[in-house]
């Protein structure tokens, strides 16, 4: 059921990620670090940070989809929210996995109860709970309503989680994009933006596929019902 | 608007006080938390004072979970939640009623737990200790305003209790973290300049969560 | 009272892949007593839930007294008796009723409560916890609770289940009284004789659709039974 657009996106994605691997490992100059392991590990940054950003974007879509559902009561908004929540959890999982890959050589530990790490974990837990809730409920209005409510409250909580835990000392590297000291060097910035674009496209692709699958599931269920009724 | 909410509070408190043994059980349970913690972490008095605020909130949260589960188990028996959806009252006033009764019960538990805490950790009863009252109030209201709506969400599932924990704990963690921070300041007797801003922040989020839940509660009642 | 009490226009309801109702059309006039018959799983309870507004149809339109069933103006006109008791077992009979009068803003609370308790013959047990009641007594208290706010429209989902002969006679009398006062009543039951005795009209739902809708007397009880509830063709 892949449309031409899906196929085109898939090809672009393939090229984009191959290019990004080339850019990250062969093209962009390594950072200046005393520790050679850190020079290598730093490259994960180009996947780690875009994953986090896309995770946020995905949860924002859950939020908007949930509001739209409660307002319009249309199935498509429910499906959109679920698809986005699943994909968001996937991306935050990537964040939680790529983080330790960097932390081990640089900090010498896989995990620490640092502000950024803890808040990402809490974020992940919120949306895993959202998905769990849906698993526990039978399909129907009730489930759509309840998960929309959690989708809304969950997203409002996101900035609060980040805000609250920032109160702690953080070892986590500064948000380089926003820092005042000039930010990233030009080639690094380029590679980062390239990677971000690739991840955004990946999100779009996943959304299209997952959403279509959910719609298909619905239509199969409908056909089964029509058969049963005869 | 307020009348039906108060009717819910009256009914809930009546039932709660009728089962005094559950209040006693809760009290003993929190005692156990302190005891077990002492067994499992044989720490020096200095460290103990450092983790005491966290411990206090752990006991509070358990009592809150206990109250929430109880309060909504009662609504589930005999389809009372459905009956509420049939009544000529808004979802908001039902939310307010349940929120009030859960909050009152949790505050009651906390009042019972706190003296044990004072004795076990040999707290000096200084004047600054009164600053704990707004801290506990703000933290508790944050917990119950989120806890009430999430209980109403999870009560529709078979695994109500586990799901409530899964939903509530991550969502309420910011408020708990701040409450623990503030409690540490008060217990250490060092009221930092950010005490008031932090307290105001908790209150602000209490208001946000309460308002959102109040508005969304109608959607939870309908089928 | 000229306005139609209930109007359903091609109402369907699904629970995910489970079908509950298909294309239900039904009009009920004020003061009418309609019995809804059908096998287990036919969709009767779902239909009553949609009428009471706690469940929204997947498709179609429902109008109760000309508006959305969930409208607040409808809620105080409506009473529901279902297999769920809507009672708190840790409260006494009177406390349960007090709670209901507060929620429904019933005037003259005490008189009202003693009169409904009288009607269901529970006055002597009024200060006992509901948890000490037998099923039949709880059912009677449920009936009392439903009558507290003088509802215009009664939705009764198998209210006779679990009642003894005496209580059945009591409920029958109560329902006749309600009908005499001009209340609109929708009843689901498996007892064709009681339904025949009480109602103006029969509606039979089979496999989620209305398959029969006619005034009482159009078909006799035995004929109805053999047409819709015979053993052959019985399903799970
Ligand atoms: N909340 C629900 N979730 C899923 N399926 C349901 C739900 N309520 C009813 N159903 C299904 O809808 C169909 C009709 O049920 P119901 O209206 O209870 O029938 P009846 O009251 O006539 O016995 C049944 O197949 C039942 O399993
Ligand atoms: Mg039924």
XYZ file of C-alpha atoms and ligand atoms in Angstrom:
717
model
C 0.000 0.000 0.000
C 2.980 2.324 -0.428
C 2.115 5.219 -2.630
C 4.524 6.831 -5.039
C 5.132 9.610 -2.505
C 6.091 7.075 0.142
C 8.531 5.458 -2.245
C 10.087 8.776 -3.126
C 10.429 9.685 0.562
C 12.000 6.322 1.254
C 14.620 6.826 -1.444
C 15.395 10.339 -0.214
C 15.683 9.019 3.349
C 18.105 6.335 2.291
C 20.284 8.840 0.456
C 20.028 11.361 3.281
C 21.137 8.958 5.985
C 23.969 7.583 3.879
C 25.089 11.143 3.239
C 24.772 12.031 6.910
C 26.985 9.091 7.871
C 29.538 10.293 5.366
C 29.286 13.858 6.657
C 29.565 12.858 10.301
C 32.419 10.403 10.018
C 34.423 11.655 7.067
C 33.608 15.233 6.335
C 33.050 17.287 9.446
C 36.273 18.064 11.348
C 36.409 16.437 14.798
C 36.013 18.594 17.850
C 39.036 19.700 19.814
C 39.131 17.443 22.829
C 41.994 16.166 24.918
C 40.443 12.752 25.119
C 40.508 10.974 21.724
C 37.566 8.816 22.775
C 35.549 11.949 23.234
C 36.374 13.044 19.705
C 34.818 9.883 18.360
C 31.937 9.781 20.801
C 30.993 13.362 20.069
C 29.759 12.328 16.640
C 26.703 10.729 18.215
C 25.573 14.283 18.884
C 24.354 14.555 15.282
C 21.824 11.798 15.911
C 21.230 12.286 19.608
C 20.004 15.866 19.526
C 17.795 15.588 16.415
C 16.149 12.517 17.971
C 15.312 14.570 21.047
C 13.916 17.411 18.983
C 11.787 15.078 16.887
C 10.595 13.372 20.058
C 9.312 16.721 21.304
C 7.740 17.468 17.963
C 5.978 14.098 18.051
C 4.568 14.746 21.522
C 3.454 18.182 20.432
C 1.519 16.499 17.638
C -0.058 14.168 20.248
C -1.124 17.271 22.172
C -2.648 18.993 19.144
C -4.259 15.743 17.967
C -5.795 15.172 21.399
C -7.298 18.642 21.545
C -8.596 18.252 18.002
C -10.142 14.907 18.921
C -12.018 16.218 21.945
C -13.192 19.128 19.893
C -14.210 17.434 16.647
C -14.660 13.814 17.753
C -13.167 12.501 14.562
C -11.387 9.187 14.540
C -8.542 10.506 12.399
C -7.339 12.767 15.195
C -7.245 9.880 17.612
C -5.224 7.782 15.182
C -2.902 10.691 14.466
C -2.203 11.125 18.182
C -1.525 7.452 18.762
C 0.779 7.184 15.772
C 2.706 10.226 16.932
C 2.954 8.985 20.524
C 4.390 5.669 19.391
C 6.922 7.352 17.145
C 7.784 9.908 19.821
C 8.513 7.128 22.287
C 10.696 5.520 19.651
C 12.736 8.699 19.199
C 13.097 9.351 22.913
C 14.199 5.750 23.271
C 16.900 6.585 20.729
C 17.865 9.569 22.856
C 18.112 7.390 25.942
C 20.236 4.855 24.062
C 22.564 7.258 22.271
C 23.127 9.264 25.445
C 24.952 6.495 27.317
C 26.953 5.669 24.162
C 28.410 9.133 24.515
C 28.506 9.204 28.309
C 30.494 6.012 28.814
C 33.721 7.150 27.089
C 33.380 10.775 28.187
C 32.060 10.548 31.729
C 33.112 6.966 32.342
C 29.580 5.927 33.262
C 26.523 4.816 31.320
C 24.010 6.673 33.372
C 23.848 9.336 35.997
C 20.882 10.963 37.667
C 21.619 14.163 35.936
C 18.974 16.755 35.146
C 18.781 16.209 31.407
C 18.947 12.438 31.653
C 16.353 12.237 34.359
C 13.940 14.540 32.608
C 14.255 12.613 29.355
C 13.532 9.412 31.227
C 10.506 10.966 32.914
C 9.280 12.171 29.535
C 9.671 8.681 28.136
C 7.749 7.244 31.090
C 4.862 9.665 30.585
C 4.293 8.560 27.022
C 4.882 4.908 27.725
C 2.108 5.242 30.316
C -0.059 6.861 27.641
C 0.484 3.865 25.374
C -0.059 1.430 28.263
C -3.372 3.087 29.075
C -4.514 2.475 25.532
C -3.493 -1.172 25.785
C -5.602 -1.629 28.894
C -8.766 -0.145 27.393
C -11.019 -1.651 24.745
C -11.321 0.279 21.522
C -14.072 2.887 21.522
C -15.087 6.374 22.524
C -14.021 5.876 26.081
C -10.493 4.985 25.145
C -10.273 7.873 22.715
C -11.477 10.318 25.352
C -9.282 9.063 28.163
C -6.137 8.940 26.084
C -6.827 12.409 24.706
C -7.067 13.725 28.255
C -3.738 12.117 29.129
C -2.239 13.378 25.862
C -3.125 16.920 26.857
C -2.050 16.766 30.487
C 1.112 14.902 29.514
C 2.299 17.580 27.159
C 1.575 20.404 29.556
C 3.779 18.534 31.979
C 6.720 18.345 29.562
C 8.120 21.848 30.074
C 7.462 21.551 33.803
C 9.499 18.375 33.967
C 12.408 20.065 32.211
C 12.065 23.184 34.273
C 11.889 21.380 37.605
C 14.846 19.176 37.071
C 16.981 22.012 35.776
C 17.055 23.146 39.355
C 19.646 20.466 39.875
C 23.216 20.887 38.798
C 23.689 19.477 35.356
C 26.753 17.823 33.880
C 25.066 17.572 30.536
C 26.665 19.658 27.789
C 24.955 23.001 27.330
C 22.340 23.346 24.698
C 24.980 24.343 22.168
C 22.533 25.700 19.651
C 21.303 28.299 22.043
C 24.485 29.200 23.847
C 25.804 32.710 23.669
C 29.419 31.790 22.904
C 28.924 31.675 19.173
C 27.439 28.168 19.134
C 28.582 25.553 16.676
C 31.295 26.003 14.099
C 29.905 26.413 10.606
C 30.596 22.869 9.293
C 29.204 21.333 12.450
C 26.136 23.491 12.195
C 25.635 22.405 8.627
C 25.921 18.711 9.472
C 23.595 19.141 12.400
C 20.958 20.859 10.288
C 21.317 18.219 7.625
C 20.796 15.516 10.193
C 17.841 17.329 11.683
C 16.227 17.562 8.269
C 16.794 13.845 7.717
C 15.215 13.014 11.086
C 12.256 15.255 10.378
C 11.690 13.473 7.107
C 12.007 10.148 8.928
C 9.277 11.271 11.324
C 7.049 12.273 8.435
C 7.624 8.932 6.776
C 6.927 6.945 9.952
C 3.787 8.970 10.554
C 2.494 8.327 7.077
C 3.133 4.610 7.302
C 1.818 4.154 10.831
C -1.252 6.290 10.266
C -2.135 4.442 7.089
C -1.700 1.136 8.890
C -4.095 2.234 11.625
C -6.653 3.369 9.064
C -6.265 0.069 7.261
C -6.838 -1.800 10.515
C -10.050 0.152 10.938
C -11.293 -0.625 7.487
C -10.504 -4.333 7.889
C -12.436 -4.351 11.155
C -15.305 -2.672 9.378
C -15.318 -5.289 6.645
C -15.268 -8.091 9.193
C -18.251 -6.473 10.877
C -20.161 -6.130 7.650
C -19.557 -9.812 7.007
C -20.714 -10.742 10.484
C -23.907 -8.805 10.094
C -24.895 -10.648 6.921
C -22.129 24.448 41.476
C -20.597 24.057 44.919
C -23.499 22.138 46.450
C -23.093 18.866 44.555
C -19.353 19.002 45.189
C -19.974 19.301 48.902
C -22.454 16.424 48.747
C -19.692 14.272 47.278
C -17.281 15.379 49.989
C -19.810 14.585 52.702
C -20.488 11.130 51.305
C -16.782 10.346 50.846
C -15.752 11.479 54.304
C -18.629 9.577 55.846
C -17.469 6.371 54.228
C -13.838 7.061 55.006
C -14.438 7.576 58.700
C -16.703 4.580 58.802
C -13.706 2.439 57.931
C -11.416 3.746 60.625
C -9.288 0.646 60.391
C -8.120 1.719 56.950
C -6.913 5.023 58.370
C -5.101 3.158 61.117
C -3.636 0.752 58.575
C -2.356 3.680 56.562
C -0.762 5.232 59.601
C 1.018 2.041 60.555
C 2.110 1.605 56.980
C 3.835 4.968 56.972
C 5.479 4.070 60.245
C 6.787 0.981 58.503
C 8.233 3.060 55.703
C 10.392 4.936 58.192
C 11.414 1.773 60.007
C 12.264 -0.189 56.894
C 14.228 2.673 55.497
C 16.321 2.722 58.618
C 17.013 -0.992 58.362
C 17.902 -1.000 54.702
C 20.079 2.087 54.770
C 22.135 2.146 57.890
C 23.257 5.685 57.505
C 24.724 8.247 59.737
C 22.545 10.826 61.333
C 23.922 13.531 59.099
C 23.038 11.682 55.906
C 19.725 10.744 57.412
C 18.821 14.366 57.834
C 19.685 14.893 54.220
C 17.367 12.179 52.961
C 14.665 12.758 55.549
C 12.717 15.276 53.420
C 12.552 12.779 50.584
C 11.462 10.080 52.973
C 8.725 12.256 54.365
C 7.359 12.806 50.876
C 7.600 9.110 50.073
C 5.356 8.451 53.059
C 3.013 11.247 51.967
C 2.814 9.920 48.417
C 2.013 6.417 49.614
C -0.756 7.739 51.784
C -2.003 9.764 48.840
C -2.007 6.739 46.546
C -3.844 4.814 49.200
C -6.479 7.532 49.499
C -6.875 7.864 45.742
C -7.253 4.150 45.146
C -9.776 3.871 47.927
C -11.770 6.888 46.866
C -12.162 5.631 43.316
C -12.656 1.957 44.121
C -15.799 3.118 45.910
C -16.999 4.919 42.808
C -16.442 1.858 40.710
C -18.513 -0.521 42.808
C -22.120 -0.739 41.656
C -21.414 1.534 38.691
C -21.424 4.746 40.695
C -19.146 6.490 38.228
C -21.753 5.921 35.547
C -24.411 7.169 37.888
C -22.444 10.396 38.303
C -22.450 10.828 34.539
C -26.251 10.639 34.641
C -26.661 13.306 37.306
C -27.599 16.879 36.470
C -24.202 18.171 37.557
C -21.188 19.206 35.527
C -18.057 17.103 35.276
C -16.251 20.028 36.844
C -18.257 19.923 40.049
C -17.760 16.163 40.318
C -14.040 16.733 39.862
C -14.087 19.431 42.511
C -15.916 17.150 44.946
C -13.582 14.224 44.474
C -10.573 16.528 44.562
C -11.676 18.055 47.841
C -12.386 14.777 49.562
C -9.145 13.186 48.388
C -7.198 16.269 49.469
C -8.817 16.379 52.892
C -8.065 12.709 53.452
C -4.473 13.063 52.309
C -3.948 16.089 54.552
C -5.367 14.112 57.416
C -2.937 11.273 56.759
C -0.101 13.764 56.573
C -1.086 15.249 59.908
C -0.937 11.768 61.380
C 2.372 10.914 59.730
C 4.217 14.104 60.566
C 4.477 13.583 64.343
C 6.108 10.175 63.829
C 8.536 11.825 61.508
C 9.356 14.511 64.056
C 10.042 11.909 66.703
C 12.038 9.511 64.533
C 14.266 12.206 63.130
C 14.440 14.243 66.266
C 13.391 17.441 64.577
C 13.809 20.668 66.489
C 10.435 22.335 66.687
C 11.528 25.792 65.655
C 9.451 28.651 64.398
C 10.589 28.137 60.810
C 8.902 24.742 60.870
C 5.654 26.569 60.243
C 6.901 27.236 56.751
C 6.275 23.560 56.108
C 2.546 24.160 56.180
C 2.352 26.063 52.882
C 4.893 23.686 51.347
C 2.922 20.581 52.293
C -0.349 22.191 51.254
C 0.981 23.215 47.860
C 2.658 19.869 47.197
C -0.383 17.912 48.331
C -2.785 19.900 46.202
C -0.547 19.355 43.190
C -0.546 15.637 43.875
C -4.289 15.374 44.389
C -5.316 17.634 41.519
C -3.434 15.424 39.082
C -4.181 12.279 41.078
C -7.938 12.826 40.996
C -8.219 13.087 37.243
C -5.748 10.272 36.602
C -7.595 8.008 39.044
C -10.769 8.709 37.135
C -8.908 7.754 33.972
C -7.376 4.563 35.325
C -10.484 3.404 37.162
C -11.883 2.348 33.800
C -9.196 -0.280 33.360
C -8.829 -3.686 34.930
C -5.462 -2.813 36.391
C -6.490 0.387 38.058
C -3.821 0.627 40.734
C -0.781 -0.131 38.654
C -1.960 2.132 35.858
C -2.550 4.986 38.260
C 1.049 4.741 39.441
C 2.335 4.571 35.884
C 0.430 7.684 34.908
C 0.695 9.735 38.049
C 4.273 9.339 39.216
C 6.071 10.722 36.184
C 3.538 13.508 35.757
C 3.640 14.625 39.359
C 7.405 14.257 39.740
C 8.189 17.960 39.166
C 5.881 19.025 41.961
C 7.280 16.396 44.296
C 10.853 17.386 43.486
C 10.144 20.997 44.329
C 8.283 20.068 47.480
C 11.214 17.958 48.637
C 13.597 20.823 47.891
C 11.533 23.245 49.900
C 11.122 20.772 52.737
C 14.913 20.347 52.870
C 15.351 24.081 53.180
C 12.900 24.297 56.044
C 14.307 21.294 57.903
C 17.868 22.544 57.505
C 16.737 25.919 58.758
C 18.251 27.602 55.712
C 15.554 29.482 53.913
C 17.231 30.450 50.667
C 16.175 33.376 48.538
C 14.549 31.018 46.065
C 12.187 29.589 48.675
C 9.342 31.892 47.825
C 9.740 31.773 44.020
C 9.790 27.984 44.175
C 6.712 27.866 46.363
C 4.904 30.214 44.024
C 5.914 28.018 41.131
C 4.327 24.969 42.763
C 1.169 26.930 43.438
C 1.126 28.129 39.826
C 1.285 24.561 38.564
C -1.350 23.480 41.063
C -3.608 26.078 39.525
C -2.766 24.987 35.987
C -3.370 21.303 36.656
C -6.518 21.942 38.619
C -7.988 24.147 35.913
C -7.159 21.773 33.068
C -8.524 18.767 34.954
C -11.624 20.695 35.892
C -12.266 21.458 32.244
C -11.480 17.969 30.963
C -13.428 15.952 33.510
C -16.626 15.885 31.441
C -14.834 13.868 28.780
C -13.825 11.241 31.309
C -17.353 10.558 32.456
C -18.904 9.970 29.073
C -18.715 6.554 27.461
C -46.570 17.635 25.963
C -47.118 17.660 22.222
C -43.401 17.387 21.612
C -42.089 13.906 20.922
C -40.274 12.351 23.883
C -37.662 10.351 22.065
C -36.498 10.237 18.497
C -33.820 7.905 17.145
C -32.772 8.181 13.554
C -30.670 5.357 12.083
C -28.576 4.954 15.201
C -25.629 2.570 15.060
C -23.083 1.752 17.707
C -19.844 -0.199 17.549
C -17.318 -1.036 20.203
C -14.223 -1.343 18.064
C -14.927 -4.393 15.980
C -17.939 -5.458 18.052
C -21.303 -4.432 16.671
C -23.899 -3.394 19.218
C -26.588 -1.605 17.194
C -27.384 -1.126 13.539
C -29.692 1.474 12.031
C -32.169 1.836 14.871
C -35.183 4.049 14.162
C -37.497 4.632 17.068
C -39.969 7.304 18.088
C -41.572 7.364 21.512
C -44.466 9.646 22.435
C -44.771 11.244 25.864
C -46.615 8.938 28.235
C -45.928 5.876 26.180
C -44.770 2.630 27.815
C -42.522 0.694 25.466
C -41.075 -2.736 26.185
C -37.887 -3.632 24.380
C -37.351 -7.323 23.926
C -34.419 -9.245 22.590
C -31.941 -11.970 23.329
C -28.795 -11.439 25.365
C -26.324 -9.388 23.399
C -28.983 -8.023 21.061
C -28.058 -4.464 22.028
C -30.812 -3.458 24.465
C -28.524 -2.132 27.180
C -26.458 -0.255 24.632
C -29.637 1.314 23.287
C -30.670 2.492 26.761
C -27.158 3.871 27.359
C -27.389 5.885 24.179
C -30.807 7.219 25.135
C -29.558 8.223 28.570
C -26.642 10.042 26.984
C -23.819 8.214 28.706
C -22.940 6.574 25.444
C -22.687 8.382 22.129
C -23.807 6.601 18.957
C -21.219 5.842 16.322
C -23.704 6.999 13.701
C -27.166 8.492 13.613
C -29.090 11.024 15.629
C -30.754 10.854 19.041
C -33.120 13.489 20.377
C -34.495 13.330 23.879
C -37.187 15.934 24.468
C -35.948 17.598 21.315
C -32.305 17.960 22.355
C -29.086 16.081 22.883
C -29.666 13.348 25.507
C -26.592 14.479 27.435
C -27.947 18.036 27.727
C -28.178 19.133 31.336
C -31.890 19.915 30.937
C -32.466 16.226 30.220
C -30.516 14.786 33.086
C -32.935 15.766 35.812
C -35.848 14.449 33.728
C -34.298 11.025 33.456
C -34.028 8.008 35.733
C -32.096 4.859 34.979
C -32.393 1.483 36.615
C -29.884 -1.021 35.356
C -28.095 -4.121 36.593
C -25.649 -1.695 38.170
C -27.160 -0.593 41.459
C -25.684 2.891 41.690
C -25.452 2.526 45.472
C -22.659 2.903 48.006
C -22.578 -0.197 50.155
C -20.741 1.627 52.925
C -23.596 4.091 53.371
C -26.994 3.454 54.902
C -30.152 3.477 52.814
C -31.025 6.961 53.991
C -27.529 8.281 53.396
C -27.599 6.962 49.853
C -30.916 8.650 49.218
C -29.728 11.880 50.840
C -26.785 11.936 48.514
C -29.098 11.530 45.534
C -31.458 14.273 46.636
C -28.486 16.608 46.971
C -27.128 15.745 43.570
C -30.550 16.089 41.929
C -31.442 19.168 44.001
C -34.704 17.631 45.219
C -36.873 19.916 47.337
C -38.265 18.662 50.621
C -35.602 16.049 51.066
C -36.837 14.305 54.208
C -40.461 13.870 53.159
C -39.416 12.684 49.760
C -37.036 10.119 51.212
C -39.523 8.677 53.660
C -42.178 8.464 50.976
C -40.005 6.525 48.513
C -38.767 4.256 51.293
C -42.406 3.597 52.141
C -43.150 2.758 48.527
C -40.451 0.095 48.323
C -41.138 -1.118 51.879
C -37.659 -0.479 53.224
C -38.554 1.961 55.987
C -37.637 -0.534 58.709
C -34.125 -0.941 57.278
C -33.450 2.694 56.496
C -30.583 3.119 58.964
C -28.775 -0.056 57.948
C -25.737 -0.142 55.721
C -26.522 -1.187 52.183
C -23.800 -3.834 52.472
C -26.124 -5.718 54.829
C -28.924 -5.790 52.230
C -29.901 -8.770 50.118
C -29.771 -8.358 46.364
C -33.508 -7.912 46.138
C -33.456 -5.229 48.825
C -30.689 -3.381 47.044
C -32.738 -3.565 43.885
C -35.694 -2.062 45.725
C -33.532 0.727 47.084
C -32.351 1.353 43.542
C -35.969 1.768 42.507
C -36.533 4.190 45.382
C -33.491 6.161 44.350
C -34.726 6.380 40.767
C -38.091 7.789 41.850
C -36.634 10.473 44.141
C -36.513 13.290 41.638
C -39.872 12.635 39.927
C -38.350 11.723 36.567
C -40.314 12.342 33.375
C -38.622 9.530 31.540
C -37.736 6.140 33.010
C -35.216 3.776 31.471
C -35.455 0.354 33.073
C -32.969 -2.312 32.084
C -34.225 -5.704 33.262
C -35.463 -4.321 36.574
C -37.288 -7.508 37.509
C -34.151 -9.635 37.561
C -33.314 -10.674 41.114
C -36.675 -9.736 42.604
C -38.972 -12.181 44.397
C -42.668 -12.507 43.539
C -43.703 -9.942 46.090
C -41.172 -7.387 44.902
C -42.135 -8.021 41.295
C -45.735 -7.229 42.172
C -44.532 -4.120 44.018
C -42.520 -2.879 41.047
C -45.418 -3.632 38.702
C -47.686 -1.484 40.844
C -45.112 1.288 40.974
C -44.713 1.266 37.213
C -48.460 1.359 36.668
C -48.599 4.338 39.001
C -45.824 6.057 37.069
C -47.619 5.438 33.818
C -50.848 6.808 35.255
C -48.930 9.991 36.091
C -48.032 10.352 32.443
C -44.403 9.295 32.644
C -42.682 7.905 29.581
C -41.202 4.480 30.226
C -38.792 2.264 28.328
C -38.388 -1.214 29.748
C -36.241 -4.141 28.743
C -37.217 -7.502 30.099
C -37.251 -11.183 29.318
C -40.657 -11.627 30.908
C -43.157 -11.364 28.077
C -46.165 -11.635 30.371
C -45.173 -8.709 32.551
C -44.292 -6.693 29.470
C -47.642 -7.548 27.946
C -49.406 -6.522 31.122
C -47.628 -3.170 31.466
C -46.781 -1.749 28.099
C -48.465 -0.074 25.157
C -45.993 -1.257 22.612
C -43.421 -3.943 21.879
C -40.112 -3.429 20.142
C -38.020 -6.495 19.394
C -34.323 -6.163 18.688
C -32.568 -9.058 17.054
C -28.974 -9.072 15.877
C -28.675 -5.352 16.604
C -31.649 -4.264 14.477
C -35.275 -3.536 15.214
C -37.163 -6.482 13.737
C -40.589 -5.835 15.190
C -42.368 -2.718 16.414
C -46.100 -2.787 17.089
C -48.752 -2.045 19.655
C -49.362 -4.613 22.378
C -52.043 -6.992 21.232
C -51.001 -6.972 17.597
C -49.341 -10.282 18.383
C -50.096 -12.438 21.404
C -47.404 -13.392 23.882
C -47.167 -16.927 22.562
C -46.931 -15.778 18.997
C -44.178 -13.312 19.884
C -42.309 -16.017 21.694
C -42.486 -18.475 18.866
C -41.518 -15.868 16.294
C -38.561 -14.312 18.086
C -37.569 -16.400 21.056
C -38.059 -19.988 19.968
C -35.345 -22.483 20.782
C -34.445 -23.160 17.161
C -32.350 -20.396 15.732
C -31.277 -19.616 19.266
C -27.770 -18.266 19.307
C -24.951 -18.359 21.757
N -18.509 -1.493 26.726
C -18.546 -2.440 25.785
N -17.406 -2.802 25.162
C -17.422 -3.738 24.200
N -18.501 -4.373 23.786
C -19.676 -4.075 24.372
C -19.759 -3.100 25.402
N -21.060 -3.016 25.792
C -21.740 -3.894 25.033
N -20.910 -4.535 24.171
C -21.294 -5.541 23.172
O -22.390 -5.022 22.445
C -23.337 -6.041 22.178
C -24.685 -5.637 22.749
O -24.615 -5.656 24.155
P -25.820 -5.213 25.114
O -26.330 -3.919 24.630
O -25.315 -5.284 26.509
O -26.874 -6.360 24.854
P -28.167 -6.749 25.705
O -28.374 -5.734 26.757
O -29.253 -6.776 24.679
O -27.928 -8.103 26.259
C -22.786 -7.315 22.797
O -22.157 -8.045 21.783
C -21.794 -6.827 23.795
O -20.756 -7.754 23.944
Mg -28.427 -5.936 28.820
